[in-house]
Amino acid sequence: MSDSPILVTGGAGFIGSHLVDALLAKGYAVRVLDNLSSGKPGNLPLENPRLELIVGDVADAALVLRAVAGCQAVAHLAAVASVQASVDDPVSTHQSNFVGTLNVCEAMRQHGVKRVLFASSAAVYGNNGEGLAIDEDTPKAPLTPYAVDKLGSEQYLDFYRRQHGLEPAIFRFFNIFGPRQDPSSPYSGVISIFIERAQQGLPITVFGDGEQTRDFVYVGDLVGLLLRALELPVLEVGAANVGLNRATSLNQLLAEIAGVLGGLPQVTYVAARAGDIRHSRANNQRLLSRYGFPEPTPMAMGLAQLLAH
Ligand code: NAD
Ligand code: UD2
């Protein structure tokens, strides 16, 4: 294993910090570039001498060029992950979510770094494929600036692949959950919100009848996948969905939480959110054939990890 670091942009965030832990555990040196807008230094084992934290913005091209220098690969996870923030402030989030990706591509080209993992989103499909297991060829219908920037980032990565030999592994994450997911916004991941409120005995709000479904993936399983993509000798072209092809309704989720916690606070059902997707589930054939996906962490076990956090 080369001693040159893996750059993890957004490495102080929820998913990024789990990837950093896993990389360090495998013996990699890691460099994190994060502006700490939602990430926290406390998510990182800063005492580890094989970890370097650069506090700064992926929209800063000169800084990204310095951060990529000497790295063997990049995991590009930095983004404003809140879809609502992109709706409220498209210009600012575009800097992080699109310009940041272009800066990473260009810095990799200049330094001759090839392998890059990219965190795209199921949001690129919009409402298309709703109710079906969505496959990667489903027509794209990005409905928000967040989704437009993710799709544009995917396309830039593909341009740099064709033109400059970059090796992008593009993943469209469905609903990822686990420890360190920040529950502080109403638009945070539903599991992080429900667990925090249940632990504090605060009432839980369900938007709609609770029969909407999502394809939840435990963050530890996602990280295993990212490591495999980093180390595969050859990557196939095109994005892969990251989901389990498994629909869990919010009512089922609440039952699981009640099982793990031994009860629930009051649950109130209010009107569904405008534009909320009813059913979202990944066709994950491509993921399985390319990267494999060992037995996923059962929901109850993932929730228990979250509670222990
Ligand atoms: P997160 O907010 O915890 O992590 C994002 C990290 O990026 C944070 O540490 C933040 O400080 C950093 N960041 C944001 N803008 C930056 C900038 N301009 N420069 C440098 N750092 C910046 O969110 P997360 O859930 O860990 O998301 C990680 C990635 O996965 C994001 O790209 C997100 O869009 C994508 N994603 C997540 C999910 C999910 O279910 N959590 C679903 C689809 C896609
Ligand atoms: C996810 C992603 C989003 C985008 C989108 C694409 C997260 C956090 N969000 O949105 O970034 O990629 O997929 O389709 O991963 N809910 C409640 N009560 C609450 C909070 C949420 O009922 O307190 C409902 C919400 O209305 C929705 C479901 O829970 O029906 C899941 O909500 P979410 O915000 O966790 O995720 P989602 O799929 O809407």
Tab-separated table of C-alpha atoms and ligand atoms in Angstrom:
chain	number	residue	atom	x	y	z
A	1	MET	CA	0.000	0.000	0.000
A	2	SER	CA	1.386	3.385	-1.001
A	3	ASP	CA	1.952	5.780	1.882
A	4	SER	CA	0.539	8.759	0.011
A	5	PRO	CA	-2.783	9.859	1.493
A	6	ILE	CA	-6.358	9.433	0.346
A	7	LEU	CA	-8.042	12.833	0.187
A	8	VAL	CA	-11.551	12.804	1.679
A	9	THR	CA	-13.432	16.013	0.942
A	10	GLY	CA	-16.259	16.463	3.417
A	11	GLY	CA	-14.399	14.066	5.715
A	12	ALA	CA	-15.576	15.784	8.902
A	13	GLY	CA	-19.223	15.075	8.054
A	14	PHE	CA	-21.509	12.146	8.756
A	15	ILE	CA	-20.529	9.751	5.957
A	16	GLY	CA	-17.051	11.183	5.412
A	17	SER	CA	-15.933	10.686	9.009
A	18	HIS	CA	-16.945	7.010	8.917
A	19	LEU	CA	-14.950	6.602	5.714
A	20	VAL	CA	-11.955	8.290	7.373
A	21	ASP	CA	-12.157	5.862	10.321
A	22	ALA	CA	-12.305	2.876	7.975
A	23	LEU	CA	-9.395	4.112	5.836
A	24	LEU	CA	-7.213	4.705	8.903
A	25	ALA	CA	-8.131	1.269	10.254
A	26	LYS	CA	-6.944	-0.251	6.954
A	27	GLY	CA	-3.611	1.532	7.284
A	28	TYR	CA	-4.122	4.356	4.805
A	29	ALA	CA	-2.932	7.864	5.481
A	30	VAL	CA	-5.831	10.312	5.146
A	31	ARG	CA	-6.106	13.987	4.331
A	32	VAL	CA	-9.455	15.684	4.953
A	33	LEU	CA	-10.555	18.886	3.241
A	34	ASP	CA	-13.640	20.266	4.947
A	35	ASN	CA	-14.958	23.770	5.599
A	36	LEU	CA	-16.746	22.551	8.758
A	37	SER	CA	-20.030	24.074	7.572
A	38	SER	CA	-21.885	20.990	8.814
A	39	GLY	CA	-18.963	18.700	9.625
A	40	LYS	CA	-17.300	18.715	13.030
A	41	PRO	CA	-13.660	18.231	14.016
A	42	GLY	CA	-15.023	16.111	16.883
A	43	ASN	CA	-16.073	13.506	14.289
A	44	LEU	CA	-12.395	12.920	13.475
A	45	PRO	CA	-9.608	11.140	15.403
A	46	LEU	CA	-7.348	14.193	15.152
A	47	GLU	CA	-4.778	12.635	17.485
A	48	ASN	CA	-3.966	10.061	14.789
A	49	PRO	CA	-0.672	11.137	13.150
A	50	ARG	CA	-1.795	9.574	9.848
A	51	LEU	CA	-4.696	12.012	9.608
A	52	GLU	CA	-4.346	15.581	8.350
A	53	LEU	CA	-7.243	18.064	8.455
A	54	ILE	CA	-7.258	21.027	6.081
A	55	VAL	CA	-10.034	23.437	6.968
A	56	GLY	CA	-11.142	25.093	3.745
A	57	ASP	CA	-13.547	25.208	0.859
A	58	VAL	CA	-13.740	22.942	-2.188
A	59	ALA	CA	-14.853	26.025	-4.114
A	60	ASP	CA	-11.321	27.429	-3.624
A	61	ALA	CA	-9.510	26.053	-6.684
A	62	ALA	CA	-6.013	26.910	-5.451
A	63	LEU	CA	-6.645	25.207	-2.129
A	64	VAL	CA	-8.064	22.090	-3.810
A	65	LEU	CA	-4.959	21.957	-6.021
A	66	ARG	CA	-2.775	21.941	-2.903
A	67	ALA	CA	-4.994	19.403	-1.144
A	68	VAL	CA	-4.873	16.926	-4.056
A	69	ALA	CA	-1.062	17.206	-4.402
A	70	GLY	CA	0.626	13.938	-3.491
A	71	CYS	CA	-2.598	11.980	-2.935
A	72	GLN	CA	-3.154	8.508	-4.387
A	73	ALA	CA	-6.948	8.878	-4.693
A	74	VAL	CA	-9.848	11.121	-3.741
A	75	ALA	CA	-13.234	10.489	-2.132
A	76	HIS	CA	-15.263	13.564	-3.007
A	77	LEU	CA	-18.081	13.802	-0.469
A	78	ALA	CA	-18.075	17.517	0.333
A	79	ALA	CA	-21.401	19.128	-0.474
A	80	VAL	CA	-24.184	21.052	1.148
A	81	ALA	CA	-26.224	17.906	1.758
A	82	SER	CA	-29.473	19.708	2.516
A	83	VAL	CA	-31.789	19.791	-0.488
A	84	GLN	CA	-33.790	22.562	1.156
A	85	ALA	CA	-30.665	24.728	1.505
A	86	SER	CA	-30.123	24.408	-2.253
A	87	VAL	CA	-33.693	25.529	-2.902
A	88	ASP	CA	-33.275	28.509	-0.556
A	89	ASP	CA	-29.835	29.550	-1.826
A	90	PRO	CA	-28.936	27.961	-5.171
A	91	VAL	CA	-26.064	30.321	-5.928
A	92	SER	CA	-24.157	29.626	-2.756
A	93	THR	CA	-24.772	25.862	-2.675
A	94	HIS	CA	-23.733	25.636	-6.345
A	95	GLN	CA	-20.229	26.698	-5.288
A	96	SER	CA	-19.926	23.695	-3.001
A	97	ASN	CA	-21.974	21.175	-4.918
A	98	PHE	CA	-20.853	21.840	-8.474
A	99	VAL	CA	-17.830	24.144	-8.636
A	100	GLY	CA	-16.249	22.042	-5.882
A	101	THR	CA	-16.494	18.941	-8.070
A	102	LEU	CA	-15.014	20.729	-11.069
A	103	ASN	CA	-12.129	21.935	-8.906
A	104	VAL	CA	-11.488	18.371	-7.720
A	105	CYS	CA	-11.498	17.071	-11.313
A	106	GLU	CA	-9.140	19.773	-12.505
A	107	ALA	CA	-6.742	19.357	-9.572
A	108	MET	CA	-6.668	15.598	-10.187
A	109	ARG	CA	-5.891	16.163	-13.863
A	110	GLN	CA	-3.052	18.542	-13.020
A	111	HIS	CA	-1.526	16.139	-10.475
A	112	GLY	CA	-2.182	12.947	-12.450
A	113	VAL	CA	-4.379	11.415	-9.725
A	114	LYS	CA	-6.867	8.979	-11.295
A	115	ARG	CA	-9.221	7.320	-8.838
A	116	VAL	CA	-12.134	9.326	-7.417
A	117	LEU	CA	-15.232	8.194	-5.526
A	118	PHE	CA	-18.188	10.536	-5.820
A	119	ALA	CA	-21.277	10.867	-3.603
A	120	SER	CA	-24.186	11.491	-5.949
A	121	SER	CA	-27.816	11.065	-4.950
A	122	ALA	CA	-31.074	9.342	-5.815
A	123	ALA	CA	-32.321	12.925	-6.141
A	124	VAL	CA	-31.115	12.881	-9.788
A	125	TYR	CA	-34.165	10.701	-10.654
A	126	GLY	CA	-36.687	13.173	-9.242
A	127	ASN	CA	-40.084	11.475	-9.221
A	128	ASN	CA	-39.255	9.187	-12.125
A	129	GLY	CA	-39.468	5.525	-11.321
A	130	GLU	CA	-41.513	6.260	-8.240
A	131	GLY	CA	-42.935	3.053	-6.814
A	132	LEU	CA	-40.574	0.898	-8.886
A	133	ALA	CA	-37.114	-0.300	-8.054
A	134	ILE	CA	-35.311	2.525	-9.864
A	135	ASP	CA	-32.460	1.446	-12.112
A	136	GLU	CA	-29.637	3.669	-13.277
A	137	ASP	CA	-31.060	4.069	-16.799
A	138	THR	CA	-34.254	5.658	-15.480
A	139	PRO	CA	-34.519	9.085	-17.130
A	140	LYS	CA	-33.031	11.772	-14.929
A	141	ALA	CA	-35.341	14.474	-13.619
A	142	PRO	CA	-33.429	16.660	-11.193
A	143	LEU	CA	-36.055	18.812	-9.466
A	144	THR	CA	-33.872	20.931	-7.197
A	145	PRO	CA	-30.559	22.813	-7.457
A	146	TYR	CA	-29.040	20.071	-5.297
A	147	ALA	CA	-30.047	17.405	-7.824
A	148	VAL	CA	-28.988	19.520	-10.813
A	149	ASP	CA	-25.546	20.008	-9.265
A	150	LYS	CA	-25.178	16.283	-8.497
A	151	LEU	CA	-26.105	15.336	-12.058
A	152	GLY	CA	-23.829	18.024	-13.501
A	153	SER	CA	-21.007	16.785	-11.266
A	154	GLU	CA	-21.514	13.239	-12.533
A	155	GLN	CA	-21.299	14.512	-16.106
A	156	TYR	CA	-18.128	16.508	-15.431
A	157	LEU	CA	-16.524	13.442	-13.853
A	158	ASP	CA	-17.422	11.515	-16.988
A	159	PHE	CA	-15.924	14.216	-19.202
A	160	TYR	CA	-12.654	14.037	-17.254
A	161	ARG	CA	-12.777	10.225	-17.556
A	162	ARG	CA	-13.086	10.368	-21.331
A	163	GLN	CA	-10.714	13.267	-21.881
A	164	HIS	CA	-8.118	12.840	-19.153
A	165	GLY	CA	-8.315	9.241	-17.950
A	166	LEU	CA	-9.867	9.916	-14.544
A	167	GLU	CA	-11.301	6.789	-12.908
A	168	PRO	CA	-14.548	7.917	-11.279
A	169	ALA	CA	-16.695	5.569	-9.196
A	170	ILE	CA	-20.004	7.402	-9.020
A	171	PHE	CA	-22.568	6.336	-6.424
A	172	ARG	CA	-26.168	7.474	-6.171
A	173	PHE	CA	-26.884	7.132	-2.487
A	174	PHE	CA	-30.449	6.448	-1.411
A	175	ASN	CA	-31.201	7.062	2.315
A	176	ILE	CA	-28.091	6.571	4.429
A	177	PHE	CA	-28.374	6.444	8.226
A	178	GLY	CA	-26.194	5.872	11.268
A	179	PRO	CA	-24.252	7.551	14.059
A	180	ARG	CA	-23.108	11.176	13.535
A	181	GLN	CA	-25.947	12.037	11.155
A	182	ASP	CA	-26.953	15.508	12.266
A	183	PRO	CA	-30.641	15.634	13.324
A	184	SER	CA	-30.739	19.395	13.860
A	185	SER	CA	-32.744	20.464	10.794
A	186	PRO	CA	-36.342	19.471	9.976
A	187	TYR	CA	-34.889	18.221	6.660
A	188	SER	CA	-32.272	16.028	8.318
A	189	GLY	CA	-32.497	12.287	7.733
A	190	VAL	CA	-35.744	10.989	9.195
A	191	ILE	CA	-34.034	8.265	11.229
A	192	SER	CA	-31.714	10.726	12.941
A	193	ILE	CA	-34.704	12.929	13.841
A	194	PHE	CA	-36.910	10.077	15.080
A	195	ILE	CA	-34.127	8.551	17.190
A	196	GLU	CA	-33.126	11.843	18.786
A	197	ARG	CA	-36.699	12.700	19.663
A	198	ALA	CA	-37.502	9.201	20.906
A	199	GLN	CA	-34.440	9.244	23.146
A	200	GLN	CA	-35.463	12.599	24.584
A	201	GLY	CA	-39.105	11.540	24.977
A	202	LEU	CA	-40.208	14.336	22.606
A	203	PRO	CA	-43.221	13.880	20.308
A	204	ILE	CA	-42.541	12.572	16.815
A	205	THR	CA	-44.166	14.052	13.718
A	206	VAL	CA	-44.900	11.900	10.690
A	207	PHE	CA	-45.631	13.813	7.493
A	208	GLY	CA	-48.399	11.818	5.816
A	209	ASP	CA	-49.791	8.447	6.820
A	210	GLY	CA	-46.409	6.865	7.500
A	211	GLU	CA	-46.863	4.366	4.681
A	212	GLN	CA	-44.311	6.124	2.442
A	213	THR	CA	-41.233	3.951	1.997
A	214	ARG	CA	-37.501	4.503	1.702
A	215	ASP	CA	-34.501	2.296	0.978
A	216	PHE	CA	-32.336	2.789	4.079
A	217	VAL	CA	-28.644	1.838	4.055
A	218	TYR	CA	-26.510	1.677	7.183
A	219	VAL	CA	-23.459	3.922	6.922
A	220	GLY	CA	-21.054	1.112	7.866
A	221	ASP	CA	-22.248	-0.922	4.871
A	222	LEU	CA	-21.800	2.081	2.588
A	223	VAL	CA	-18.252	2.606	3.813
A	224	GLY	CA	-17.336	-1.037	3.107
A	225	LEU	CA	-18.568	-0.485	-0.419
A	226	LEU	CA	-16.538	2.695	-0.865
A	227	LEU	CA	-13.389	0.897	0.262
A	228	ARG	CA	-13.961	-1.859	-2.279
A	229	ALA	CA	-14.433	0.722	-5.044
A	230	LEU	CA	-11.226	2.430	-4.019
A	231	GLU	CA	-9.238	-0.785	-4.301
A	232	LEU	CA	-10.767	-2.416	-7.408
A	233	PRO	CA	-8.135	-2.655	-10.158
A	234	VAL	CA	-10.571	-1.640	-12.906
A	235	LEU	CA	-13.830	0.292	-12.646
A	236	GLU	CA	-16.802	-0.010	-14.941
A	237	VAL	CA	-18.251	3.135	-16.479
A	238	GLY	CA	-21.442	4.754	-15.204
A	239	ALA	CA	-23.049	5.492	-11.865
A	240	ALA	CA	-24.338	2.805	-9.497
A	241	ASN	CA	-27.287	3.080	-7.114
A	242	VAL	CA	-26.567	2.490	-3.446
A	243	GLY	CA	-29.634	0.904	-1.917
A	244	LEU	CA	-30.754	-2.504	-0.749
A	245	ASN	CA	-33.810	-2.792	-3.028
A	246	ARG	CA	-35.770	-2.915	0.203
A	247	ALA	CA	-38.754	-0.713	1.065
A	248	THR	CA	-39.218	0.266	4.709
A	249	SER	CA	-42.232	2.393	5.601
A	250	LEU	CA	-41.997	5.035	8.312
A	251	ASN	CA	-44.536	3.041	10.315
A	252	GLN	CA	-42.286	-0.029	10.113
A	253	LEU	CA	-39.356	2.158	11.095
A	254	LEU	CA	-41.233	3.443	14.150
A	255	ALA	CA	-42.034	-0.129	15.151
A	256	GLU	CA	-38.335	-1.014	14.876
A	257	ILE	CA	-37.393	1.998	17.005
A	258	ALA	CA	-40.009	1.039	19.586
A	259	GLY	CA	-38.549	-2.459	19.642
A	260	VAL	CA	-35.022	-1.219	20.235
A	261	LEU	CA	-36.000	1.469	22.758
A	262	GLY	CA	-38.780	-0.456	24.468
A	263	GLY	CA	-41.406	2.168	23.587
A	264	LEU	CA	-42.083	5.423	21.769
A	265	PRO	CA	-43.172	8.939	22.693
A	266	GLN	CA	-46.348	10.320	21.168
A	267	VAL	CA	-46.492	10.044	17.357
A	268	THR	CA	-48.539	12.659	15.485
A	269	TYR	CA	-49.543	12.313	11.841
A	270	VAL	CA	-49.817	15.599	9.913
A	271	ALA	CA	-50.249	16.454	6.217
A	272	ALA	CA	-47.637	15.039	3.849
A	273	ARG	CA	-44.884	17.418	2.736
A	274	ALA	CA	-45.493	19.040	-0.633
A	275	GLY	CA	-43.513	17.200	-3.298
A	276	ASP	CA	-42.611	14.337	-0.968
A	277	ILE	CA	-41.786	11.146	-2.849
A	278	ARG	CA	-44.127	8.322	-1.839
A	279	HIS	CA	-41.877	5.348	-2.517
A	280	SER	CA	-38.148	5.346	-3.217
A	281	ARG	CA	-36.293	2.077	-3.723
A	282	ALA	CA	-33.113	1.215	-5.587
A	283	ASN	CA	-32.638	-1.466	-8.172
A	284	ASN	CA	-29.159	-2.475	-6.981
A	285	GLN	CA	-28.220	-5.128	-9.550
A	286	ARG	CA	-25.384	-3.000	-10.857
A	287	LEU	CA	-24.057	-2.383	-7.377
A	288	LEU	CA	-24.141	-6.089	-6.538
A	289	SER	CA	-22.468	-7.203	-9.741
A	290	ARG	CA	-19.736	-4.583	-9.649
A	291	TYR	CA	-18.868	-4.309	-6.004
A	292	GLY	CA	-20.759	-7.034	-4.150
A	293	PHE	CA	-22.647	-6.176	-1.005
A	294	PRO	CA	-22.113	-8.588	1.891
A	295	GLU	CA	-25.064	-9.211	4.195
A	296	PRO	CA	-26.384	-5.728	5.025
A	297	THR	CA	-26.647	-4.624	8.643
A	298	PRO	CA	-30.214	-5.331	9.827
A	299	MET	CA	-32.211	-2.195	10.565
A	300	ALA	CA	-32.533	-3.080	14.268
A	301	MET	CA	-28.770	-3.445	14.583
A	302	GLY	CA	-28.131	-0.158	12.785
A	303	LEU	CA	-30.621	1.569	15.074
A	304	ALA	CA	-28.939	0.033	18.124
A	305	GLN	CA	-25.570	1.415	16.936
A	306	LEU	CA	-27.178	4.800	16.557
A	307	LEU	CA	-28.656	4.639	20.049
A	308	ALA	CA	-25.347	3.603	21.556
A	309	HIS	CA	-23.686	6.638	19.946
B	1	NAD	P1	-22.725	16.035	5.908
B	1	NAD	O1	-23.318	17.395	5.840
B	1	NAD	O2	-22.573	15.401	7.237
B	1	NAD	O3	-21.313	15.999	5.153
B	1	NAD	C1	-20.916	16.938	4.181
B	1	NAD	C2	-19.550	17.474	4.567
B	1	NAD	O4	-19.101	18.369	3.545
B	1	NAD	C3	-19.584	18.272	5.875
B	1	NAD	O5	-18.504	17.876	6.705
B	1	NAD	C4	-19.421	19.720	5.432
B	1	NAD	O6	-18.796	20.527	6.419
B	1	NAD	C5	-18.583	19.547	4.178
B	1	NAD	N1	-18.727	20.645	3.215
B	1	NAD	C6	-19.877	21.203	2.743
B	1	NAD	N2	-19.593	22.169	1.858
B	1	NAD	C7	-18.238	22.215	1.751
B	1	NAD	C8	-17.341	23.019	1.007
B	1	NAD	N3	-17.789	23.975	0.178
B	1	NAD	N4	-16.018	22.803	1.143
B	1	NAD	C9	-15.547	21.849	1.992
B	1	NAD	N5	-16.342	21.073	2.736
B	1	NAD	C10	-17.681	21.244	2.602
B	1	NAD	O7	-23.627	15.103	4.946
B	1	NAD	P2	-23.496	13.560	4.563
B	1	NAD	O8	-24.839	12.980	4.722
B	1	NAD	O9	-22.320	12.950	5.232
B	1	NAD	O10	-23.222	13.682	2.994
B	1	NAD	C11	-21.986	13.328	2.382
B	1	NAD	C12	-22.202	13.312	0.879
B	1	NAD	O11	-23.170	12.311	0.535
B	1	NAD	C13	-22.752	14.633	0.315
B	1	NAD	O12	-22.137	14.862	-0.929
B	1	NAD	C14	-24.225	14.355	0.138
B	1	NAD	O13	-24.792	15.162	-0.854
B	1	NAD	C15	-24.196	12.889	-0.260
B	1	NAD	N6	-25.469	12.185	-0.022
B	1	NAD	C16	-25.868	11.873	1.247
B	1	NAD	C17	-27.068	11.174	1.442
B	1	NAD	C18	-27.536	10.750	2.809
B	1	NAD	O14	-28.517	9.990	2.898
B	1	NAD	N7	-26.883	11.176	3.893
B	1	NAD	C19	-27.890	10.838	0.340
B	1	NAD	C20	-27.440	11.194	-0.938
B	1	NAD	C21	-26.224	11.839	-1.114
B	2	UD2	C1	-33.725	12.082	0.684
B	2	UD2	C2	-32.472	12.894	0.978
B	2	UD2	C3	-32.425	14.097	0.102
B	2	UD2	C4	-32.620	13.752	-1.360
B	2	UD2	C5	-33.905	12.948	-1.531
B	2	UD2	C6	-34.016	12.466	-2.960
B	2	UD2	C7	-31.776	12.704	3.287
B	2	UD2	C8	-31.763	13.334	4.629
B	2	UD2	N1	-32.457	13.363	2.343
B	2	UD2	O1	-34.883	12.786	1.086
B	2	UD2	O2	-31.147	14.688	0.281
B	2	UD2	O3	-31.497	13.014	-1.806
B	2	UD2	O4	-33.852	11.783	-0.701
B	2	UD2	O5	-35.180	11.797	-3.163
B	2	UD2	O6	-31.177	11.685	3.045
B	2	UD2	N2	-40.309	12.683	7.599
B	2	UD2	C9	-41.255	12.650	8.621
B	2	UD2	N3	-40.959	13.279	9.784
B	2	UD2	C10	-39.786	13.949	9.998
B	2	UD2	C11	-38.816	13.975	8.947
B	2	UD2	C12	-39.124	13.327	7.754
B	2	UD2	O7	-42.328	12.069	8.456
B	2	UD2	O8	-39.592	14.502	11.098
B	2	UD2	C13	-40.622	11.978	6.333
B	2	UD2	C14	-40.448	12.798	5.083
B	2	UD2	O9	-41.576	13.560	4.811
B	2	UD2	C15	-40.225	11.672	4.065
B	2	UD2	C16	-39.457	10.604	4.848
B	2	UD2	O10	-39.679	10.911	6.216
B	2	UD2	O11	-41.449	11.149	3.632
B	2	UD2	C17	-37.967	10.585	4.578
B	2	UD2	O12	-37.479	11.912	4.740
B	2	UD2	P1	-35.902	12.289	4.659
B	2	UD2	O13	-35.812	13.758	4.737
B	2	UD2	O14	-35.133	11.456	5.623
B	2	UD2	O15	-35.459	11.733	3.238
B	2	UD2	P2	-36.037	11.973	1.752
B	2	UD2	O16	-36.127	10.600	1.170
B	2	UD2	O17	-37.242	12.802	1.740
